PDB file of N, CA, C and O in Angstrom:
ATOM      1  N   PRO C   1      33.914  37.954 -28.034  1.00  0.00           N
ATOM      2  CA  PRO C   1      34.533  36.902 -27.227  1.00  0.00           C
ATOM      3  C   PRO C   1      35.864  37.356 -26.637  1.00  0.00           C
ATOM      4  O   PRO C   1      36.569  38.169 -27.214  1.00  0.00           O
ATOM      5  N   TYR C   2      36.203  36.778 -25.506  1.00  0.00           N
ATOM      6  CA  TYR C   2      37.463  37.052 -24.819  1.00  0.00           C
ATOM      7  C   TYR C   2      38.568  36.232 -25.475  1.00  0.00           C
ATOM      8  O   TYR C   2      38.402  35.046 -25.723  1.00  0.00           O
ATOM      9  N   GLU C   3      39.710  36.845 -25.731  1.00  0.00           N
ATOM     10  CA  GLU C   3      40.803  36.179 -26.453  1.00  0.00           C
ATOM     11  C   GLU C   3      42.015  35.884 -25.576  1.00  0.00           C
ATOM     12  O   GLU C   3      43.120  35.840 -26.055  1.00  0.00           O
ATOM     13  N   GLY C   4      41.832  35.692 -24.287  1.00  0.00           N
ATOM     14  CA  GLY C   4      42.959  35.426 -23.403  1.00  0.00           C
ATOM     15  C   GLY C   4      42.722  34.171 -22.581  1.00  0.00           C
ATOM     16  O   GLY C   4      41.689  33.509 -22.712  1.00  0.00           O
ATOM     17  N   PRO C   5      43.673  33.860 -21.703  1.00  0.00           N
ATOM     18  CA  PRO C   5      43.514  32.678 -20.856  1.00  0.00           C
ATOM     19  C   PRO C   5      42.408  32.888 -19.825  1.00  0.00           C
ATOM     20  O   PRO C   5      42.221  33.995 -19.320  1.00  0.00           O
ATOM     21  N   ALA C   6      41.690  31.830 -19.535  1.00  0.00           N
ATOM     22  CA  ALA C   6      40.623  31.855 -18.529  1.00  0.00           C
ATOM     23  C   ALA C   6      40.520  30.475 -17.898  1.00  0.00           C
ATOM     24  O   ALA C   6      40.815  29.470 -18.534  1.00  0.00           O
ATOM     25  N   VAL C   7      40.114  30.449 -16.645  1.00  0.00           N
ATOM     26  CA  VAL C   7      39.944  29.189 -15.922  1.00  0.00           C
ATOM     27  C   VAL C   7      38.494  29.104 -15.457  1.00  0.00           C
ATOM     28  O   VAL C   7      37.976  30.041 -14.858  1.00  0.00           O
ATOM     29  N   LEU C   8      37.879  27.972 -15.732  1.00  0.00           N
ATOM     30  CA  LEU C   8      36.520  27.697 -15.274  1.00  0.00           C
ATOM     31  C   LEU C   8      36.599  26.614 -14.215  1.00  0.00           C
ATOM     32  O   LEU C   8      37.055  25.510 -14.478  1.00  0.00           O
ATOM     33  N   PHE C   9      36.192  26.950 -13.011  1.00  0.00           N
ATOM     34  CA  PHE C   9      36.131  25.975 -11.938  1.00  0.00           C
ATOM     35  C   PHE C   9      34.740  25.371 -11.940  1.00  0.00           C
ATOM     36  O   PHE C   9      33.747  26.093 -11.940  1.00  0.00           O
ATOM     37  N   ARG C  10      34.693  24.058 -11.954  1.00  0.00           N
ATOM     38  CA  ARG C  10      33.397  23.374 -11.949  1.00  0.00           C
ATOM     39  C   ARG C  10      33.451  22.186 -11.006  1.00  0.00           C
ATOM     40  O   ARG C  10      34.512  21.647 -10.725  1.00  0.00           O
ATOM     41  N   SER C  11      32.293  21.795 -10.537  1.00  0.00           N
ATOM     42  CA  SER C  11      32.206  20.694  -9.590  1.00  0.00           C
ATOM     43  C   SER C  11      32.331  19.346 -10.299  1.00  0.00           C
ATOM     44  O   SER C  11      31.931  19.206 -11.453  1.00  0.00           O
ATOM     45  N   LEU C  12      32.901  18.387  -9.599  1.00  0.00           N
ATOM     46  CA  LEU C  12      32.999  17.029 -10.144  1.00  0.00           C
ATOM     47  C   LEU C  12      31.634  16.355 -10.215  1.00  0.00           C
ATOM     48  O   LEU C  12      31.352  15.598 -11.134  1.00  0.00           O
ATOM     49  N   GLN C  13      30.788  16.614  -9.216  1.00  0.00           N
ATOM     50  CA  GLN C  13      29.435  16.055  -9.215  1.00  0.00           C
ATOM     51  C   GLN C  13      28.556  16.977 -10.058  1.00  0.00           C
ATOM     52  O   GLN C  13      28.249  18.086  -9.654  1.00  0.00           O
ATOM     53  N   ARG C  14      28.198  16.505 -11.204  1.00  0.00           N
ATOM     54  CA  ARG C  14      27.484  17.331 -12.168  1.00  0.00           C
ATOM     55  C   ARG C  14      26.004  17.430 -11.842  1.00  0.00           C
ATOM     56  O   ARG C  14      25.361  16.454 -11.486  1.00  0.00           O
ATOM     57  N   THR C  15      25.474  18.633 -11.964  1.00  0.00           N
ATOM     58  CA  THR C  15      24.060  18.884 -11.725  1.00  0.00           C
ATOM     59  C   THR C  15      23.472  19.653 -12.901  1.00  0.00           C
ATOM     60  O   THR C  15      24.185  20.067 -13.809  1.00  0.00           O
ATOM     61  N   PHE C  16      22.197  19.842 -12.860  1.00  0.00           N
ATOM     62  CA  PHE C  16      21.473  20.612 -13.867  1.00  0.00           C
ATOM     63  C   PHE C  16      21.604  19.969 -15.242  1.00  0.00           C
ATOM     64  O   PHE C  16      21.824  18.780 -15.356  1.00  0.00           O
ATOM     65  N   GLY C  17      21.535  20.749 -16.291  1.00  0.00           N
ATOM     66  CA  GLY C  17      21.555  20.231 -17.651  1.00  0.00           C
ATOM     67  C   GLY C  17      22.921  20.222 -18.300  1.00  0.00           C
ATOM     68  O   GLY C  17      23.027  20.060 -19.501  1.00  0.00           O
ATOM     69  N   PHE C  18      23.974  20.411 -17.516  1.00  0.00           N
ATOM     70  CA  PHE C  18      25.311  20.535 -18.100  1.00  0.00           C
ATOM     71  C   PHE C  18      26.197  19.328 -17.818  1.00  0.00           C
ATOM     72  O   PHE C  18      27.412  19.429 -17.795  1.00  0.00           O
ATOM     73  N   ARG C  19      25.622  18.188 -17.612  1.00  0.00           N
ATOM     74  CA  ARG C  19      26.410  17.010 -17.255  1.00  0.00           C
ATOM     75  C   ARG C  19      27.475  16.669 -18.306  1.00  0.00           C
ATOM     76  O   ARG C  19      28.582  16.304 -17.969  1.00  0.00           O
ATOM     77  N   GLN C  20      27.156  16.778 -19.569  1.00  0.00           N
ATOM     78  CA  GLN C  20      28.086  16.417 -20.633  1.00  0.00           C
ATOM     79  C   GLN C  20      28.898  17.605 -21.144  1.00  0.00           C
ATOM     80  O   GLN C  20      29.936  17.422 -21.753  1.00  0.00           O
ATOM     81  N   GLU C  21      28.430  18.804 -20.935  1.00  0.00           N
ATOM     82  CA  GLU C  21      29.076  20.008 -21.462  1.00  0.00           C
ATOM     83  C   GLU C  21      30.116  20.523 -20.454  1.00  0.00           C
ATOM     84  O   GLU C  21      29.783  21.232 -19.512  1.00  0.00           O
ATOM     85  N   LEU C  22      31.387  20.139 -20.647  1.00  0.00           N
ATOM     86  CA  LEU C  22      32.437  20.501 -19.698  1.00  0.00           C
ATOM     87  C   LEU C  22      32.634  22.002 -19.573  1.00  0.00           C
ATOM     88  O   LEU C  22      33.003  22.506 -18.524  1.00  0.00           O
ATOM     89  N   GLN C  23      32.410  22.733 -20.645  1.00  0.00           N
ATOM     90  CA  GLN C  23      32.629  24.179 -20.632  1.00  0.00           C
ATOM     91  C   GLN C  23      31.431  24.951 -20.093  1.00  0.00           C
ATOM     92  O   GLN C  23      31.483  26.172 -19.987  1.00  0.00           O
ATOM     93  N   LEU C  24      30.371  24.251 -19.744  1.00  0.00           N
ATOM     94  CA  LEU C  24      29.170  24.859 -19.167  1.00  0.00           C
ATOM     95  C   LEU C  24      28.620  26.016 -20.001  1.00  0.00           C
ATOM     96  O   LEU C  24      28.073  26.982 -19.482  1.00  0.00           O
ATOM     97  N   GLY C  25      28.817  25.927 -21.317  1.00  0.00           N
ATOM     98  CA  GLY C  25      28.305  26.966 -22.199  1.00  0.00           C
ATOM     99  C   GLY C  25      29.230  28.157 -22.384  1.00  0.00           C
ATOM    100  O   GLY C  25      28.899  29.089 -23.109  1.00  0.00           O
ATOM    101  N   TRP C  26      30.394  28.165 -21.754  1.00  0.00           N
ATOM    102  CA  TRP C  26      31.328  29.287 -21.829  1.00  0.00           C
ATOM    103  C   TRP C  26      32.322  29.181 -22.990  1.00  0.00           C
ATOM    104  O   TRP C  26      33.063  30.121 -23.255  1.00  0.00           O
ATOM    105  N   GLY C  27      32.368  28.052 -23.670  1.00  0.00           N
ATOM    106  CA  GLY C  27      33.363  27.837 -24.716  1.00  0.00           C
ATOM    107  C   GLY C  27      33.355  28.888 -25.814  1.00  0.00           C
ATOM    108  O   GLY C  27      34.406  29.385 -26.209  1.00  0.00           O
ATOM    109  N   ASP C  28      32.189  29.257 -26.307  1.00  0.00           N
ATOM    110  CA  ASP C  28      32.113  30.254 -27.378  1.00  0.00           C
ATOM    111  C   ASP C  28      32.572  31.626 -26.906  1.00  0.00           C
ATOM    112  O   ASP C  28      33.188  32.380 -27.660  1.00  0.00           O
ATOM    113  N   MET C  29      32.295  31.956 -25.666  1.00  0.00           N
ATOM    114  CA  MET C  29      32.643  33.273 -25.139  1.00  0.00           C
ATOM    115  C   MET C  29      34.115  33.366 -24.744  1.00  0.00           C
ATOM    116  O   MET C  29      34.760  34.383 -24.936  1.00  0.00           O
ATOM    117  N   LEU C  30      34.669  32.271 -24.196  1.00  0.00           N
ATOM    118  CA  LEU C  30      36.023  32.320 -23.643  1.00  0.00           C
ATOM    119  C   LEU C  30      37.084  31.708 -24.547  1.00  0.00           C
ATOM    120  O   LEU C  30      38.275  31.821 -24.273  1.00  0.00           O
ATOM    121  N   GLY C  31      36.696  31.053 -25.608  1.00  0.00           N
ATOM    122  CA  GLY C  31      37.636  30.626 -26.627  1.00  0.00           C
ATOM    123  C   GLY C  31      38.522  29.445 -26.294  1.00  0.00           C
ATOM    124  O   GLY C  31      38.274  28.672 -25.374  1.00  0.00           O
ATOM    125  N   ASP C  32      39.605  29.346 -27.064  1.00  0.00           N
ATOM    126  CA  ASP C  32      40.495  28.190 -27.026  1.00  0.00           C
ATOM    127  C   ASP C  32      41.385  28.119 -25.793  1.00  0.00           C
ATOM    128  O   ASP C  32      41.936  27.073 -25.490  1.00  0.00           O
ATOM    129  N   GLN C  33      41.560  29.224 -25.097  1.00  0.00           N
ATOM    130  CA  GLN C  33      42.451  29.228 -23.942  1.00  0.00           C
ATOM    131  C   GLN C  33      41.709  28.947 -22.634  1.00  0.00           C
ATOM    132  O   GLN C  33      42.245  29.175 -21.558  1.00  0.00           O
ATOM    133  N   LEU C  34      40.491  28.445 -22.728  1.00  0.00           N
ATOM    134  CA  LEU C  34      39.713  28.119 -21.540  1.00  0.00           C
ATOM    135  C   LEU C  34      40.237  26.835 -20.912  1.00  0.00           C
ATOM    136  O   LEU C  34      40.308  25.794 -21.553  1.00  0.00           O
ATOM    137  N   GLU C  35      40.625  26.917 -19.660  1.00  0.00           N
ATOM    138  CA  GLU C  35      41.089  25.758 -18.901  1.00  0.00           C
ATOM    139  C   GLU C  35      39.968  25.334 -17.949  1.00  0.00           C
ATOM    140  O   GLU C  35      39.402  26.166 -17.247  1.00  0.00           O
ATOM    141  N   ILE C  36      39.661  24.061 -17.939  1.00  0.00           N
ATOM    142  CA  ILE C  36      38.637  23.526 -17.040  1.00  0.00           C
ATOM    143  C   ILE C  36      39.336  22.942 -15.823  1.00  0.00           C
ATOM    144  O   ILE C  36      40.225  22.107 -15.953  1.00  0.00           O
ATOM    145  N   CYS C  37      38.937  23.377 -14.649  1.00  0.00           N
ATOM    146  CA  CYS C  37      39.513  22.878 -13.404  1.00  0.00           C
ATOM    147  C   CYS C  37      38.374  22.320 -12.556  1.00  0.00           C
ATOM    148  O   CYS C  37      37.521  23.065 -12.081  1.00  0.00           O
ATOM    149  N   GLU C  38      38.359  21.007 -12.407  1.00  0.00           N
ATOM    150  CA  GLU C  38      37.292  20.361 -11.652  1.00  0.00           C
ATOM    151  C   GLU C  38      37.698  20.213 -10.189  1.00  0.00           C
ATOM    152  O   GLU C  38      38.855  19.963  -9.874  1.00  0.00           O
ATOM    153  N   THR C  39      36.716  20.374  -9.330  1.00  0.00           N
ATOM    154  CA  THR C  39      36.957  20.295  -7.891  1.00  0.00           C
ATOM    155  C   THR C  39      35.830  19.500  -7.238  1.00  0.00           C
ATOM    156  O   THR C  39      34.711  19.481  -7.754  1.00  0.00           O
ATOM    157  N   PRO C  40      36.112  18.815  -6.129  1.00  0.00           N
ATOM    158  CA  PRO C  40      35.091  17.974  -5.497  1.00  0.00           C
ATOM    159  C   PRO C  40      33.859  18.760  -5.056  1.00  0.00           C
ATOM    160  O   PRO C  40      33.950  19.933  -4.714  1.00  0.00           O
ATOM    161  N   GLY C  41      32.737  18.070  -5.071  1.00  0.00           N
ATOM    162  CA  GLY C  41      31.492  18.648  -4.587  1.00  0.00           C
ATOM    163  C   GLY C  41      30.481  18.848  -5.698  1.00  0.00           C
ATOM    164  O   GLY C  41      30.659  18.399  -6.826  1.00  0.00           O
ATOM    165  N   THR C  42      29.420  19.546  -5.327  1.00  0.00           N
ATOM    166  CA  THR C  42      28.376  19.916  -6.284  1.00  0.00           C
ATOM    167  C   THR C  42      28.481  21.410  -6.541  1.00  0.00           C
ATOM    168  O   THR C  42      29.313  22.109  -5.951  1.00  0.00           O
ATOM    169  N   HIS C  43      27.614  21.903  -7.396  1.00  0.00           N
ATOM    170  CA  HIS C  43      27.553  23.335  -7.688  1.00  0.00           C
ATOM    171  C   HIS C  43      27.442  24.149  -6.395  1.00  0.00           C
ATOM    172  O   HIS C  43      27.969  25.256  -6.308  1.00  0.00           O
ATOM    173  N   TYR C  44      26.779  23.609  -5.412  1.00  0.00           N
ATOM    174  CA  TYR C  44      26.535  24.320  -4.158  1.00  0.00           C
ATOM    175  C   TYR C  44      27.564  24.023  -3.075  1.00  0.00           C
ATOM    176  O   TYR C  44      27.780  24.849  -2.189  1.00  0.00           O
ATOM    177  N   THR C  45      28.200  22.847  -3.108  1.00  0.00           N
ATOM    178  CA  THR C  45      29.069  22.467  -1.998  1.00  0.00           C
ATOM    179  C   THR C  45      30.558  22.667  -2.265  1.00  0.00           C
ATOM    180  O   THR C  45      31.369  22.419  -1.371  1.00  0.00           O
ATOM    181  N   ILE C  46      30.949  23.142  -3.440  1.00  0.00           N
ATOM    182  CA  ILE C  46      32.378  23.384  -3.674  1.00  0.00           C
ATOM    183  C   ILE C  46      32.902  24.519  -2.791  1.00  0.00           C
ATOM    184  O   ILE C  46      34.088  24.629  -2.567  1.00  0.00           O
ATOM    185  N   TYR C  47      31.984  25.335  -2.258  1.00  0.00           N
ATOM    186  CA  TYR C  47      32.374  26.463  -1.411  1.00  0.00           C
ATOM    187  C   TYR C  47      32.296  26.137   0.078  1.00  0.00           C
ATOM    188  O   TYR C  47      32.448  27.020   0.910  1.00  0.00           O
ATOM    189  N   ALA C  48      32.025  24.884   0.425  1.00  0.00           N
ATOM    190  CA  ALA C  48      31.931  24.461   1.819  1.00  0.00           C
ATOM    191  C   ALA C  48      33.077  23.505   2.142  1.00  0.00           C
ATOM    192  O   ALA C  48      33.597  22.822   1.262  1.00  0.00           O
ATOM    193  N   LYS C  49      33.470  23.478   3.400  1.00  0.00           N
ATOM    194  CA  LYS C  49      34.518  22.542   3.824  1.00  0.00           C
ATOM    195  C   LYS C  49      34.030  21.113   3.644  1.00  0.00           C
ATOM    196  O   LYS C  49      32.862  20.858   3.833  1.00  0.00           O
ATOM    197  N   PRO C  50      34.857  20.204   3.270  1.00  0.00           N
ATOM    198  CA  PRO C  50      36.285  20.323   2.994  1.00  0.00           C
ATOM    199  C   PRO C  50      36.585  20.716   1.546  1.00  0.00           C
ATOM    200  O   PRO C  50      37.724  20.949   1.188  1.00  0.00           O
ATOM    201  N   ASN C  51      35.554  20.815   0.706  1.00  0.00           N
ATOM    202  CA  ASN C  51      35.767  21.088  -0.720  1.00  0.00           C
ATOM    203  C   ASN C  51      36.414  22.446  -0.982  1.00  0.00           C
ATOM    204  O   ASN C  51      37.223  22.586  -1.895  1.00  0.00           O
ATOM    205  N   VAL C  52      36.074  23.434  -0.175  1.00  0.00           N
ATOM    206  CA  VAL C  52      36.614  24.770  -0.392  1.00  0.00           C
ATOM    207  C   VAL C  52      38.128  24.798  -0.204  1.00  0.00           C
ATOM    208  O   VAL C  52      38.822  25.576  -0.850  1.00  0.00           O
ATOM    209  N   ASP C  53      38.647  23.944   0.651  1.00  0.00           N
ATOM    210  CA  ASP C  53      40.098  23.881   0.841  1.00  0.00           C
ATOM    211  C   ASP C  53      40.788  23.400  -0.436  1.00  0.00           C
ATOM    212  O   ASP C  53      41.856  23.901  -0.801  1.00  0.00           O
ATOM    213  N   ILE C  54      40.188  22.461  -1.098  1.00  0.00           N
ATOM    214  CA  ILE C  54      40.739  21.963  -2.366  1.00  0.00           C
ATOM    215  C   ILE C  54      40.601  23.025  -3.446  1.00  0.00           C
ATOM    216  O   ILE C  54      41.528  23.270  -4.227  1.00  0.00           O
ATOM    217  N   LEU C  55      39.455  23.687  -3.472  1.00  0.00           N
ATOM    218  CA  LEU C  55      39.224  24.760  -4.443  1.00  0.00           C
ATOM    219  C   LEU C  55      40.256  25.870  -4.292  1.00  0.00           C
ATOM    220  O   LEU C  55      40.883  26.282  -5.271  1.00  0.00           O
ATOM    221  N   THR C  56      40.471  26.323  -3.066  1.00  0.00           N
ATOM    222  CA  THR C  56      41.450  27.390  -2.859  1.00  0.00           C
ATOM    223  C   THR C  56      42.868  26.905  -3.148  1.00  0.00           C
ATOM    224  O   THR C  56      43.694  27.679  -3.635  1.00  0.00           O
ATOM    225  N   GLY C  57      43.127  25.633  -2.874  1.00  0.00           N
ATOM    226  CA  GLY C  57      44.435  25.080  -3.203  1.00  0.00           C
ATOM    227  C   GLY C  57      44.715  25.090  -4.695  1.00  0.00           C
ATOM    228  O   GLY C  57      45.867  25.173  -5.129  1.00  0.00           O
ATOM    229  N   LYS C  58      43.672  25.036  -5.502  1.00  0.00           N
ATOM    230  CA  LYS C  58      43.823  25.111  -6.959  1.00  0.00           C
ATOM    231  C   LYS C  58      43.846  26.556  -7.440  1.00  0.00           C
ATOM    232  O   LYS C  58      44.520  26.890  -8.408  1.00  0.00           O
ATOM    233  N   MET C  59      43.084  27.425  -6.752  1.00  0.00           N
ATOM    234  CA  MET C  59      42.985  28.819  -7.180  1.00  0.00           C
ATOM    235  C   MET C  59      44.237  29.636  -6.871  1.00  0.00           C
ATOM    236  O   MET C  59      44.678  30.438  -7.700  1.00  0.00           O
ATOM    237  N   ILE C  60      44.796  29.436  -5.696  1.00  0.00           N
ATOM    238  CA  ILE C  60      45.912  30.277  -5.254  1.00  0.00           C
ATOM    239  C   ILE C  60      47.098  30.230  -6.221  1.00  0.00           C
ATOM    240  O   ILE C  60      47.605  31.281  -6.628  1.00  0.00           O
ATOM    241  N   PRO C  61      47.577  29.054  -6.644  1.00  0.00           N
ATOM    242  CA  PRO C  61      48.699  29.046  -7.593  1.00  0.00           C
ATOM    243  C   PRO C  61      48.353  29.723  -8.923  1.00  0.00           C
ATOM    244  O   PRO C  61      49.203  30.396  -9.521  1.00  0.00           O
ATOM    245  N   LEU C  62      47.124  29.579  -9.373  1.00  0.00           N
ATOM    246  CA  LEU C  62      46.715  30.225 -10.624  1.00  0.00           C
ATOM    247  C   LEU C  62      46.685  31.742 -10.477  1.00  0.00           C
ATOM    248  O   LEU C  62      47.108  32.471 -11.377  1.00  0.00           O
ATOM    249  N   LEU C  63      46.213  32.225  -9.338  1.00  0.00           N
ATOM    250  CA  LEU C  63      46.204  33.670  -9.088  1.00  0.00           C
ATOM    251  C   LEU C  63      47.622  34.208  -8.956  1.00  0.00           C
ATOM    252  O   LEU C  63      47.933  35.293  -9.461  1.00  0.00           O
ATOM    253  N   GLN C  64      48.501  33.459  -8.305  1.00  0.00           N
ATOM    254  CA  GLN C  64      49.898  33.877  -8.177  1.00  0.00           C
ATOM    255  C   GLN C  64      50.565  33.943  -9.552  1.00  0.00           C
ATOM    256  O   GLN C  64      51.326  34.865  -9.844  1.00  0.00           O
ATOM    257  N   GLN C  65      50.274  32.957 -10.395  1.00  0.00           N
ATOM    258  CA  GLN C  65      50.834  32.942 -11.746  1.00  0.00           C
ATOM    259  C   GLN C  65      50.317  34.130 -12.553  1.00  0.00           C
ATOM    260  O   GLN C  65      51.084  34.790 -13.254  1.00  0.00           O
ATOM    261  N   ALA C  66      49.036  34.423 -12.456  1.00  0.00           N
ATOM    262  CA  ALA C  66      48.454  35.556 -13.183  1.00  0.00           C
ATOM    263  C   ALA C  66      49.066  36.874 -12.701  1.00  0.00           C
ATOM    264  O   ALA C  66      49.373  37.760 -13.511  1.00  0.00           O
ATOM    265  N   LYS C  67      49.264  36.997 -11.398  1.00  0.00           N
ATOM    266  CA  LYS C  67      49.870  38.211 -10.843  1.00  0.00           C
ATOM    267  C   LYS C  67      51.299  38.384 -11.370  1.00  0.00           C
ATOM    268  O   LYS C  67      51.685  39.477 -11.765  1.00  0.00           O
ATOM    269  N   LYS C  68      52.054  37.305 -11.387  1.00  0.00           N
ATOM    270  CA  LYS C  68      53.431  37.357 -11.884  1.00  0.00           C
ATOM    271  C   LYS C  68      53.466  37.764 -13.352  1.00  0.00           C
ATOM    272  O   LYS C  68      54.255  38.621 -13.751  1.00  0.00           O
ATOM    273  N   GLN C  69      52.596  37.168 -14.151  1.00  0.00           N
ATOM    274  CA  GLN C  69      52.547  37.510 -15.570  1.00  0.00           C
ATOM    275  C   GLN C  69      52.160  38.974 -15.770  1.00  0.00           C
ATOM    276  O   GLN C  69      52.700  39.653 -16.633  1.00  0.00           O
ATOM    277  N   PHE C  70      51.222  39.464 -14.970  1.00  0.00           N
ATOM    278  CA  PHE C  70      50.814  40.867 -15.052  1.00  0.00           C
ATOM    279  C   PHE C  70      51.973  41.787 -14.697  1.00  0.00           C
ATOM    280  O   PHE C  70      52.246  42.763 -15.390  1.00  0.00           O
ATOM    281  N   GLN C  71      52.676  41.468 -13.603  1.00  0.00           N
ATOM    282  CA  GLN C  71      53.781  42.303 -13.160  1.00  0.00           C
ATOM    283  C   GLN C  71      54.918  42.321 -14.178  1.00  0.00           C
ATOM    284  O   GLN C  71      55.573  43.351 -14.359  1.00  0.00           O
ATOM    285  N   GLU C  72      55.143  41.205 -14.859  1.00  0.00           N
ATOM    286  CA  GLU C  72      56.207  41.145 -15.864  1.00  0.00           C
ATOM    287  C   GLU C  72      55.892  42.017 -17.073  1.00  0.00           C
ATOM    288  O   GLU C  72      56.798  42.464 -17.769  1.00  0.00           O
ATOM    289  N   LYS C  73      54.625  42.281 -17.313  1.00  0.00           N
ATOM    290  CA  LYS C  73      54.221  43.108 -18.455  1.00  0.00           C
ATOM    291  C   LYS C  73      54.248  44.599 -18.148  1.00  0.00           C
ATOM    292  O   LYS C  73      54.156  45.416 -19.040  1.00  0.00           O
ATOM    293  N   GLN C  74      54.368  44.943 -16.865  1.00  0.00           N
ATOM    294  CA  GLN C  74      54.369  46.351 -16.481  1.00  0.00           C
ATOM    295  C   GLN C  74      55.718  46.969 -16.804  1.00  0.00           C
ATOM    296  O   GLN C  74      56.760  46.346 -16.630  1.00  0.00           O
ATOM    297  N   PRO C  75      55.714  48.233 -17.271  1.00  0.00           N
ATOM    298  CA  PRO C  75      56.992  48.893 -17.564  1.00  0.00           C
ATOM    299  C   PRO C  75      57.796  49.106 -16.289  1.00  0.00           C
ATOM    300  O   PRO C  75      57.234  49.330 -15.211  1.00  0.00           O
ATOM    301  N   VAL C  76      59.099  49.012 -16.414  1.00  0.00           N
ATOM    302  CA  VAL C  76      59.990  49.244 -15.283  1.00  0.00           C
ATOM    303  C   VAL C  76      60.034  50.747 -15.035  1.00  0.00           C
ATOM    304  O   VAL C  76      60.254  51.529 -15.958  1.00  0.00           O
ATOM    305  N   ARG C  77      59.787  51.134 -13.790  1.00  0.00           N
ATOM    306  CA  ARG C  77      59.760  52.556 -13.458  1.00  0.00           C
ATOM    307  C   ARG C  77      61.124  53.020 -12.978  1.00  0.00           C
ATOM    308  O   ARG C  77      61.814  52.322 -12.240  1.00  0.00           O
ATOM    309  N   ASN C  78      61.484  54.206 -13.372  1.00  0.00           N
ATOM    310  CA  ASN C  78      62.708  54.859 -12.924  1.00  0.00           C
ATOM    311  C   ASN C  78      62.527  55.294 -11.483  1.00  0.00           C
ATOM    312  O   ASN C  78      61.449  55.704 -11.079  1.00  0.00           O
ATOM    313  N   ALA C  79      63.560  55.241 -10.684  1.00  0.00           N
ATOM    314  CA  ALA C  79      63.485  55.639  -9.271  1.00  0.00           C
ATOM    315  C   ALA C  79      63.059  57.088  -9.112  1.00  0.00           C
ATOM    316  O   ALA C  79      62.490  57.468  -8.093  1.00  0.00           O
ATOM    317  N   ASN C  80      63.296  57.939 -10.125  1.00  0.00           N
ATOM    318  CA  ASN C  80      62.925  59.357 -10.052  1.00  0.00           C
ATOM    319  C   ASN C  80      61.466  59.593 -10.428  1.00  0.00           C
ATOM    320  O   ASN C  80      60.960  60.690 -10.237  1.00  0.00           O
ATOM    321  N   GLU C  81      60.793  58.583 -10.971  1.00  0.00           N
ATOM    322  CA  GLU C  81      59.388  58.737 -11.341  1.00  0.00           C
ATOM    323  C   GLU C  81      58.524  58.513 -10.104  1.00  0.00           C
ATOM    324  O   GLU C  81      58.847  57.718  -9.241  1.00  0.00           O
ATOM    325  N   SER C  82      57.404  59.190 -10.064  1.00  0.00           N
ATOM    326  CA  SER C  82      56.499  58.990  -8.934  1.00  0.00           C
ATOM    327  C   SER C  82      55.278  58.214  -9.339  1.00  0.00           C
ATOM    328  O   SER C  82      55.027  57.906 -10.409  1.00  0.00           O
TER     329      SER C  82
END
């Protein structure tokens, strides 16, 4: 199992057999740091306008935060290093 933070994007309109299972079966694999982020649409329409605009509006800040956290963990390089 993965032991770090993870985000699962799922549609608000539930389809298939996962209507009650918010983690869509990923809970055991992704652990306690799994964040569920719901977005308008169905499994198929979250990637179409206007839903995709909302999806990207939720994804971009999370990606920026992950990038910042990654960069903060990188060692500071000396100007003489290449």
